[in-house]
């Protein structure tokens, strides 16, 4: 299986590209600020054809480039139905410090909603690019935050479980709950019921920072203790 990553120029958001192998169809996950050109280079290098953009949630640092990426390839943006409204105006409620940090790099932000938006729900199974993914609704960071999981039984050269955790789980930390849509109690429930039951070997690809595993976070992440 092919996995590549582009880190956004603002907020350090991880944009992932997943494909069965080079020269195949692929999915793009969370295209953040100013990643379109570098993402295009990754696609050219691996000879990949995007067939879907998956969004772990609707905050602008994970969706900033979704419209140009979807438009360039004629594909849909996929997001949980509780966060779909954010694609109409992901800057709403961003706050002046975060808006200033964004505009310092990008200039005045002019947002345009993707033309084709597909909404998904909990436990829904997706098969873009032949990758068998399962959606797990994990609110707390936003109302519609999700985890995308890929089980190794689906094949495609992935021999351990894989979790795209967005801003639910990071290496050594968890997502903020003080931003629009945040809920500390919902985050604790999501961590307890959606993350902790997963196998220790599960590789976690988070929305920010380095990859980790569920086992490593179970043992060392202070936010998971006592759940």
PDB file of N, CA, C and O in Angstrom, residues 120-146:
ATOM      1  N   UNK A 120     -21.578  11.343   5.134  1.00  0.00           N
ATOM      2  CA  UNK A 120     -21.513   9.965   5.629  1.00  0.00           C
ATOM      3  C   UNK A 120     -21.908   9.948   7.097  1.00  0.00           C
ATOM      4  O   UNK A 120     -21.942  10.978   7.773  1.00  0.00           O
ATOM      5  N   UNK A 121     -22.184   8.749   7.598  1.00  0.00           N
ATOM      6  CA  UNK A 121     -22.566   8.566   8.988  1.00  0.00           C
ATOM      7  C   UNK A 121     -21.748   7.485   9.661  1.00  0.00           C
ATOM      8  O   UNK A 121     -20.905   6.832   9.037  1.00  0.00           O
ATOM      9  N   UNK A 122     -22.009   7.289  10.929  1.00  0.00           N
ATOM     10  CA  UNK A 122     -21.259   6.325  11.729  1.00  0.00           C
ATOM     11  C   UNK A 122     -21.407   4.908  11.186  1.00  0.00           C
ATOM     12  O   UNK A 122     -22.487   4.501  10.741  1.00  0.00           O
ATOM     13  N   UNK A 123     -20.295   4.181  11.216  1.00  0.00           N
ATOM     14  CA  UNK A 123     -20.219   2.773  10.805  1.00  0.00           C
ATOM     15  C   UNK A 123     -20.402   2.574   9.310  1.00  0.00           C
ATOM     16  O   UNK A 123     -20.466   1.432   8.842  1.00  0.00           O
ATOM     17  N   UNK A 124     -20.463   3.656   8.559  1.00  0.00           N
ATOM     18  CA  UNK A 124     -20.603   3.521   7.107  1.00  0.00           C
ATOM     19  C   UNK A 124     -19.305   3.004   6.503  1.00  0.00           C
ATOM     20  O   UNK A 124     -18.208   3.393   6.903  1.00  0.00           O
ATOM     21  N   UNK A 125     -19.430   2.128   5.525  1.00  0.00           N
ATOM     22  CA  UNK A 125     -18.267   1.577   4.828  1.00  0.00           C
ATOM     23  C   UNK A 125     -18.108   2.258   3.477  1.00  0.00           C
ATOM     24  O   UNK A 125     -19.080   2.440   2.751  1.00  0.00           O
ATOM     25  N   UNK A 126     -16.874   2.605   3.164  1.00  0.00           N
ATOM     26  CA  UNK A 126     -16.551   3.268   1.907  1.00  0.00           C
ATOM     27  C   UNK A 126     -15.509   2.435   1.177  1.00  0.00           C
ATOM     28  O   UNK A 126     -14.701   1.751   1.808  1.00  0.00           O
ATOM     29  N   UNK A 127     -15.522   2.517  -0.149  1.00  0.00           N
ATOM     30  CA  UNK A 127     -14.543   1.749  -0.922  1.00  0.00           C
ATOM     31  C   UNK A 127     -13.954   2.577  -2.053  1.00  0.00           C
ATOM     32  O   UNK A 127     -13.862   2.101  -3.192  1.00  0.00           O
ATOM     33  N   UNK A 128     -13.505   3.801  -1.801  1.00  0.00           N
ATOM     34  CA  UNK A 128     -12.875   4.576  -2.872  1.00  0.00           C
ATOM     35  C   UNK A 128     -11.505   3.998  -3.204  1.00  0.00           C
ATOM     36  O   UNK A 128     -10.766   3.557  -2.318  1.00  0.00           O
ATOM     37  N   UNK A 129     -11.174   3.979  -4.482  1.00  0.00           N
ATOM     38  CA  UNK A 129      -9.882   3.463  -4.947  1.00  0.00           C
ATOM     39  C   UNK A 129      -9.656   2.023  -4.507  1.00  0.00           C
ATOM     40  O   UNK A 129      -8.513   1.569  -4.422  1.00  0.00           O
ATOM     41  N   UNK A 130     -10.728   1.295  -4.222  1.00  0.00           N
ATOM     42  CA  UNK A 130     -10.584  -0.088  -3.780  1.00  0.00           C
ATOM     43  C   UNK A 130     -10.109  -0.233  -2.354  1.00  0.00           C
ATOM     44  O   UNK A 130      -9.814  -1.346  -1.913  1.00  0.00           O
ATOM     45  N   UNK A 131     -10.051   0.866  -1.595  1.00  0.00           N
ATOM     46  CA  UNK A 131      -9.638   0.819  -0.194  1.00  0.00           C
ATOM     47  C   UNK A 131     -10.883   0.709   0.675  1.00  0.00           C
ATOM     48  O   UNK A 131     -11.754   1.563   0.629  1.00  0.00           O
ATOM     49  N   UNK A 132     -10.964  -0.340   1.468  1.00  0.00           N
ATOM     50  CA  UNK A 132     -12.160  -0.569   2.281  1.00  0.00           C
ATOM     51  C   UNK A 132     -12.010   0.149   3.616  1.00  0.00           C
ATOM     52  O   UNK A 132     -11.318  -0.312   4.520  1.00  0.00           O
ATOM     53  N   UNK A 133     -12.680   1.284   3.718  1.00  0.00           N
ATOM     54  CA  UNK A 133     -12.582   2.150   4.889  1.00  0.00           C
ATOM     55  C   UNK A 133     -13.889   2.127   5.671  1.00  0.00           C
ATOM     56  O   UNK A 133     -14.972   2.027   5.086  1.00  0.00           O
ATOM     57  N   UNK A 134     -13.770   2.265   6.991  1.00  0.00           N
ATOM     58  CA  UNK A 134     -14.942   2.360   7.858  1.00  0.00           C
ATOM     59  C   UNK A 134     -14.928   3.710   8.566  1.00  0.00           C
ATOM     60  O   UNK A 134     -13.891   4.138   9.074  1.00  0.00           O
ATOM     61  N   UNK A 135     -16.092   4.356   8.603  1.00  0.00           N
ATOM     62  CA  UNK A 135     -16.251   5.646   9.269  1.00  0.00           C
ATOM     63  C   UNK A 135     -16.686   5.419  10.713  1.00  0.00           C
ATOM     64  O   UNK A 135     -17.640   4.683  10.967  1.00  0.00           O
ATOM     65  N   UNK A 136     -15.989   6.051  11.646  1.00  0.00           N
ATOM     66  CA  UNK A 136     -16.412   6.028  13.049  1.00  0.00           C
ATOM     67  C   UNK A 136     -16.642   7.463  13.509  1.00  0.00           C
ATOM     68  O   UNK A 136     -15.704   8.273  13.509  1.00  0.00           O
ATOM     69  N   UNK A 137     -17.868   7.769  13.866  1.00  0.00           N
ATOM     70  CA  UNK A 137     -18.193   9.105  14.358  1.00  0.00           C
ATOM     71  C   UNK A 137     -17.547   9.292  15.731  1.00  0.00           C
ATOM     72  O   UNK A 137     -17.771   8.494  16.643  1.00  0.00           O
ATOM     73  N   UNK A 138     -16.732  10.338  15.875  1.00  0.00           N
ATOM     74  CA  UNK A 138     -15.985  10.568  17.110  1.00  0.00           C
ATOM     75  C   UNK A 138     -16.031  12.041  17.482  1.00  0.00           C
ATOM     76  O   UNK A 138     -15.036  12.761  17.395  1.00  0.00           O
ATOM     77  N   UNK A 139     -17.215  12.550  17.882  1.00  0.00           N
ATOM     78  CA  UNK A 139     -17.346  13.970  18.197  1.00  0.00           C
ATOM     79  C   UNK A 139     -16.534  14.358  19.425  1.00  0.00           C
ATOM     80  O   UNK A 139     -16.138  13.515  20.228  1.00  0.00           O
ATOM     81  N   UNK A 140     -16.333  15.657  19.553  1.00  0.00           N
ATOM     82  CA  UNK A 140     -15.562  16.190  20.672  1.00  0.00           C
ATOM     83  C   UNK A 140     -14.722  17.365  20.222  1.00  0.00           C
ATOM     84  O   UNK A 140     -14.733  18.433  20.825  1.00  0.00           O
ATOM     85  N   UNK A 141     -13.968  17.164  19.143  1.00  0.00           N
ATOM     86  CA  UNK A 141     -13.231  18.279  18.540  1.00  0.00           C
ATOM     87  C   UNK A 141     -14.188  19.132  17.722  1.00  0.00           C
ATOM     88  O   UNK A 141     -14.149  20.358  17.780  1.00  0.00           O
ATOM     89  N   UNK A 142     -15.033  18.487  16.943  1.00  0.00           N
ATOM     90  CA  UNK A 142     -16.191  19.107  16.310  1.00  0.00           C
ATOM     91  C   UNK A 142     -17.354  18.125  16.428  1.00  0.00           C
ATOM     92  O   UNK A 142     -17.162  16.954  16.779  1.00  0.00           O
ATOM     93  N   UNK A 143     -18.549  18.593  16.071  1.00  0.00           N
ATOM     94  CA  UNK A 143     -19.727  17.731  16.144  1.00  0.00           C
ATOM     95  C   UNK A 143     -19.617  16.536  15.198  1.00  0.00           C
ATOM     96  O   UNK A 143     -20.122  15.453  15.492  1.00  0.00           O
ATOM     97  N   UNK A 144     -18.980  16.744  14.050  1.00  0.00           N
ATOM     98  CA  UNK A 144     -18.926  15.704  13.031  1.00  0.00           C
ATOM     99  C   UNK A 144     -17.543  15.123  12.803  1.00  0.00           C
ATOM    100  O   UNK A 144     -17.272  14.586  11.725  1.00  0.00           O
ATOM    101  N   UNK A 145     -16.670  15.205  13.785  1.00  0.00           N
ATOM    102  CA  UNK A 145     -15.350  14.589  13.648  1.00  0.00           C
ATOM    103  C   UNK A 145     -15.488  13.084  13.467  1.00  0.00           C
ATOM    104  O   UNK A 145     -16.332  12.446  14.104  1.00  0.00           O
ATOM    105  N   UNK A 146     -14.656  12.530  12.599  1.00  0.00           N
ATOM    106  CA  UNK A 146     -14.684  11.091  12.367  1.00  0.00           C
ATOM    107  C   UNK A 146     -13.280  10.515  12.351  1.00  0.00           C
ATOM    108  O   UNK A 146     -12.282  11.228  12.185  1.00  0.00           O
TER     109      UNK A 146
END
